[in-house]
Coordinates of C-alpha atoms in Angstrom, one line a residue:
M1 CA -2.9 -47.0 -73.3
P2 CA 0.6 -45.6 -73.2
A3 CA 2.0 -44.5 -69.9
T4 CA 2.2 -40.8 -69.2
Q5 CA 5.4 -39.1 -67.9
D6 CA 5.5 -36.6 -65.1
N7 CA 8.0 -33.9 -66.1
S8 CA 7.5 -31.8 -63.0
M9 CA 10.7 -30.7 -61.2
T10 CA 11.0 -31.8 -57.6
P11 CA 14.1 -32.3 -55.5
A12 CA 13.9 -36.0 -56.2
S13 CA 14.0 -35.4 -59.9
T14 CA 16.9 -32.9 -59.9
P15 CA 18.6 -33.2 -63.4
R16 CA 21.7 -35.3 -63.2
A17 CA 24.7 -34.7 -65.4
P18 CA 25.1 -37.6 -67.8
G19 CA 27.6 -40.0 -66.2
G20 CA 30.8 -39.3 -64.3
T21 CA 32.1 -37.0 -61.6
I22 CA 31.4 -33.2 -61.4
A23 CA 34.4 -31.2 -60.1
V24 CA 33.4 -28.0 -58.3
A25 CA 36.0 -25.3 -57.6
G26 CA 34.9 -22.9 -54.9
A27 CA 32.7 -25.6 -53.4
T28 CA 32.7 -24.2 -49.9
G29 CA 31.4 -20.7 -50.9
G30 CA 27.8 -19.9 -50.5
L31 CA 26.8 -20.5 -54.2
G32 CA 29.3 -23.3 -54.7
A33 CA 27.9 -25.2 -51.7
A34 CA 24.3 -24.6 -52.9
I35 CA 25.2 -26.0 -56.4
C36 CA 26.9 -29.0 -54.8
E37 CA 23.9 -29.7 -52.6
T38 CA 21.5 -29.7 -55.6
L39 CA 23.8 -31.9 -57.6
A40 CA 24.1 -34.3 -54.7
Q41 CA 20.4 -34.5 -54.4
G42 CA 20.4 -35.7 -58.0
G43 CA 23.0 -38.4 -57.1
S44 CA 25.9 -36.9 -59.0
P45 CA 29.4 -37.9 -57.8
L46 CA 31.2 -34.8 -56.7
L47 CA 34.8 -33.6 -56.1
L48 CA 34.7 -30.5 -53.8
G49 CA 37.5 -28.1 -54.6
Y50 CA 38.6 -25.8 -51.9
H51 CA 41.5 -23.3 -51.5
H52 CA 42.4 -23.1 -47.8
N53 CA 39.5 -24.3 -45.5
A54 CA 39.9 -28.1 -45.4
A55 CA 37.6 -28.3 -42.3
K56 CA 34.8 -26.5 -44.0
A57 CA 35.2 -28.7 -47.1
E58 CA 35.0 -31.8 -44.9
T59 CA 31.9 -30.6 -43.1
L60 CA 30.3 -30.0 -46.6
R61 CA 31.4 -33.4 -47.7
N62 CA 29.8 -35.1 -44.7
R63 CA 26.5 -33.3 -45.3
L64 CA 26.4 -34.2 -49.0
A65 CA 27.4 -37.8 -48.4
A66 CA 24.4 -38.1 -46.1
L67 CA 22.3 -37.5 -49.2
G68 CA 23.7 -40.6 -50.8
A69 CA 26.0 -39.1 -53.4
P70 CA 29.7 -40.1 -53.7
V71 CA 31.7 -37.1 -52.5
A72 CA 35.4 -36.4 -52.2
T73 CA 37.4 -33.2 -51.4
C74 CA 40.6 -31.8 -52.9
P75 CA 42.6 -28.6 -52.4
V76 CA 43.1 -26.5 -55.5
D77 CA 44.7 -23.1 -56.3
L78 CA 43.4 -22.0 -59.6
Q79 CA 46.3 -19.6 -60.1
D80 CA 48.7 -22.6 -60.1
A81 CA 48.4 -24.6 -63.3
A82 CA 50.0 -27.6 -61.6
S83 CA 47.4 -27.5 -58.8
V84 CA 44.6 -27.3 -61.4
D85 CA 46.0 -30.4 -63.2
R86 CA 46.1 -32.4 -59.9
F87 CA 42.5 -31.4 -59.2
L88 CA 41.3 -32.6 -62.6
E89 CA 43.4 -35.8 -62.3
E90 CA 41.7 -36.5 -58.9
A91 CA 38.3 -36.0 -60.5
S92 CA 39.2 -38.3 -63.4
A93 CA 40.1 -41.1 -61.0
L94 CA 36.7 -40.9 -59.3
S95 CA 33.3 -42.5 -60.2
G96 CA 32.8 -42.6 -64.0
G97 CA 35.7 -40.2 -64.7
L98 CA 35.3 -36.4 -65.2
C99 CA 32.1 -35.3 -66.9
A100 CA 31.7 -31.6 -65.9
V101 CA 33.6 -28.8 -64.1
V102 CA 32.1 -25.8 -62.3
N103 CA 34.0 -22.7 -61.4
A104 CA 32.3 -21.1 -58.4
T105 CA 35.4 -19.2 -57.1
G106 CA 35.6 -15.5 -56.5
P107 CA 37.9 -13.2 -54.4
A108 CA 36.8 -10.6 -51.9
I109 CA 36.4 -7.3 -53.7
P110 CA 36.5 -3.6 -52.8
L111 CA 33.3 -1.7 -53.3
R112 CA 34.2 1.7 -54.6
P113 CA 34.6 3.5 -57.9
L114 CA 37.0 2.1 -60.4
T115 CA 39.1 5.2 -60.3
E116 CA 39.8 4.6 -56.7
I117 CA 41.1 1.0 -57.1
P118 CA 44.9 0.7 -56.6
A119 CA 46.7 -1.1 -59.4
A120 CA 47.9 -3.8 -57.1
E121 CA 44.3 -4.5 -56.0
F122 CA 43.1 -4.6 -59.5
Q123 CA 45.8 -7.0 -60.5
R124 CA 45.1 -9.3 -57.5
I125 CA 41.5 -9.7 -58.5
L126 CA 42.2 -10.1 -62.1
R127 CA 44.6 -12.9 -61.3
C128 CA 42.0 -14.7 -59.2
D129 CA 39.0 -14.2 -61.5
V130 CA 40.6 -14.2 -65.0
E131 CA 43.8 -16.2 -64.7
G132 CA 42.1 -18.7 -62.4
A133 CA 39.2 -19.2 -64.8
F134 CA 41.6 -19.5 -67.7
N135 CA 43.6 -22.1 -66.0
L136 CA 40.6 -24.2 -65.0
L137 CA 38.4 -23.9 -68.0
T138 CA 41.1 -24.5 -70.6
A139 CA 42.7 -27.4 -68.8
A140 CA 39.3 -29.0 -68.2
G141 CA 38.2 -28.3 -71.7
R142 CA 41.2 -30.1 -73.1
Q143 CA 40.5 -33.1 -70.9
L144 CA 36.8 -33.3 -71.6
A145 CA 37.4 -32.9 -75.4
A146 CA 39.9 -35.8 -75.3
S147 CA 37.5 -38.0 -73.4
G148 CA 34.4 -37.5 -75.7
G149 CA 32.7 -34.4 -74.2
G150 CA 31.2 -32.9 -71.1
S151 CA 30.2 -29.5 -69.7
L152 CA 31.9 -26.5 -68.2
L153 CA 30.1 -23.9 -66.1
Q154 CA 31.5 -20.6 -64.9
L155 CA 29.8 -18.5 -62.3
L156 CA 29.9 -14.8 -63.2
T157 CA 27.8 -11.9 -61.9
T158 CA 24.8 -9.9 -63.1
A159 CA 27.3 -7.0 -63.3
V160 CA 28.5 -8.4 -66.6
L161 CA 25.0 -7.6 -67.9
R162 CA 24.4 -4.3 -66.2
T163 CA 26.8 -2.1 -64.4
L164 CA 26.2 -0.6 -60.9
E165 CA 28.0 2.2 -59.0
N166 CA 30.8 1.0 -56.7
D167 CA 30.7 -2.6 -58.1
A168 CA 33.4 -2.3 -60.8
M169 CA 35.6 -5.0 -59.4
S170 CA 32.7 -7.5 -59.6
G171 CA 31.9 -6.8 -63.2
V172 CA 35.2 -5.9 -64.9
P173 CA 37.1 -9.2 -64.2
K174 CA 34.0 -11.3 -64.6
T175 CA 33.5 -9.7 -68.0
A176 CA 36.8 -11.1 -69.1
A177 CA 35.8 -14.5 -67.7
M178 CA 32.6 -14.2 -69.7
G179 CA 34.8 -13.8 -72.8
L180 CA 36.5 -17.1 -72.0
V181 CA 33.2 -18.8 -71.7
R182 CA 32.0 -17.6 -75.1
Q183 CA 35.3 -18.3 -76.9
L184 CA 35.7 -21.7 -75.4
A185 CA 32.1 -22.6 -76.3
R186 CA 32.9 -21.9 -80.0
E187 CA 36.3 -23.7 -79.8
L188 CA 35.1 -26.8 -77.8
G189 CA 31.6 -27.3 -79.2
P190 CA 32.8 -29.5 -82.1
A191 CA 34.3 -31.8 -79.4
N192 CA 30.9 -32.1 -77.7
V193 CA 32.0 -29.9 -74.8
R194 CA 29.5 -27.2 -73.8
V195 CA 30.5 -24.1 -72.0
N196 CA 28.0 -21.7 -70.3
G197 CA 27.9 -19.0 -67.6
I198 CA 25.5 -18.1 -64.8
A199 CA 25.2 -14.5 -63.9
P200 CA 23.6 -14.2 -60.4
G201 CA 22.2 -11.0 -59.0
V202 CA 21.8 -10.5 -55.3
I203 CA 21.6 -14.0 -53.8
D204 CA 21.1 -14.5 -50.1
A205 CA 24.3 -16.5 -49.6
G206 CA 28.0 -16.2 -48.8
I207 CA 29.4 -12.7 -48.6
V208 CA 26.1 -11.0 -49.6
H209 CA 24.4 -12.6 -46.6
S210 CA 27.1 -11.7 -44.1
S211 CA 27.7 -8.1 -45.3
F212 CA 24.2 -7.0 -45.7
T213 CA 23.9 -5.9 -42.1
T214 CA 27.6 -5.4 -41.2
D215 CA 29.1 -3.3 -44.1
P216 CA 27.4 0.0 -44.9
V217 CA 28.9 0.3 -48.4
A218 CA 27.9 -3.3 -49.3
E219 CA 24.5 -2.7 -47.9
G220 CA 24.1 0.3 -50.1
V221 CA 25.2 -1.5 -53.2
I222 CA 22.8 -4.4 -52.4
S223 CA 20.0 -2.1 -51.6
E224 CA 20.5 -0.2 -54.9
C225 CA 20.6 -3.4 -56.9
L226 CA 17.4 -4.6 -55.3
A227 CA 15.7 -1.2 -55.8
R228 CA 16.4 -1.7 -59.6
T229 CA 15.1 -5.3 -59.7
P230 CA 11.6 -5.9 -60.9
M231 CA 11.3 -8.8 -58.4
P232 CA 12.5 -6.9 -55.3
R233 CA 13.9 -9.7 -53.2
M234 CA 17.2 -11.5 -52.9
G235 CA 17.5 -14.7 -54.9
K236 CA 17.8 -18.0 -53.1
P237 CA 20.9 -20.2 -53.2
E238 CA 18.9 -23.2 -54.2
E239 CA 17.6 -21.3 -57.3
V240 CA 21.1 -20.9 -58.5
G241 CA 21.8 -24.6 -57.7
A242 CA 18.7 -25.6 -59.7
L243 CA 19.9 -23.6 -62.7
A244 CA 23.4 -25.1 -62.5
A245 CA 22.0 -28.6 -62.3
F246 CA 19.9 -28.0 -65.4
L247 CA 22.7 -26.6 -67.4
L248 CA 24.9 -29.6 -66.6
S249 CA 22.1 -32.1 -67.5
E250 CA 21.1 -33.9 -70.6
P251 CA 18.0 -31.8 -71.2
A252 CA 20.4 -28.8 -71.7
S253 CA 22.5 -30.7 -74.2
Y254 CA 22.0 -28.0 -77.0
I255 CA 22.7 -25.0 -74.7
N256 CA 26.2 -23.7 -75.4
G257 CA 27.9 -20.4 -75.1
Q258 CA 25.1 -18.8 -73.1
I259 CA 25.3 -16.3 -70.2
I260 CA 22.1 -16.8 -68.2
G261 CA 21.2 -14.2 -65.7
I262 CA 19.4 -15.2 -62.5
D263 CA 18.7 -11.8 -61.0
G264 CA 14.9 -11.2 -60.8
G265 CA 15.0 -9.1 -63.9
Y266 CA 17.7 -6.7 -62.8
S267 CA 19.5 -7.0 -66.1
A268 CA 16.4 -6.7 -68.3

């Protein structure tokens, strides 16, 4: 009698990216850290990219290493192409070479109408969200294409799927980043490089968690978003981590150019 296979998803069976190291930019943020933890549970070697906070990155590295995954840290400034190249070179030198890159970075944004955003503030956020994504995704795409394939994953926002008052600077720059995802998926697909995006709604992590009770404007935006969500609760960071791990895994090998919302139905 043939053996049966249990395909249920448990922490111990977290999908693992096929071979090599996964480089995560923005690893110390709320969602970045959750993604890294899920990947580490699956045994994937990781390079944790951080901008300024080396101590926070080292704390995260120690926590993930305790799960048994090979983990290293590396500073990276996505607005500096040379820094991005060094980050990717570091990942390529680690276990199995580079197999996937996750961009989980994002700047602090003002929550007010688009007509009230100063031009300098608009340009600052565009540089971080759009220029940063361009630098990382294109450089990583070239490298993965040259090495036989891999996967790129860009964190976006549910605001690219449905707008909300006072949240323009979340959605507008990330909509441009979404365009990068879709275009690169078309260009890099023939080289066996998949490019996808995750569009989280209100997730109980990072700035959402800290601002919900301390910033009245942020609380209003979050509450309004939840009021329009069929499943009226915040998402969990580990839910985003599980989706990211799946998209980077072999079972997702035919998923390319997709923007997947994880927002409780807010964008439906």
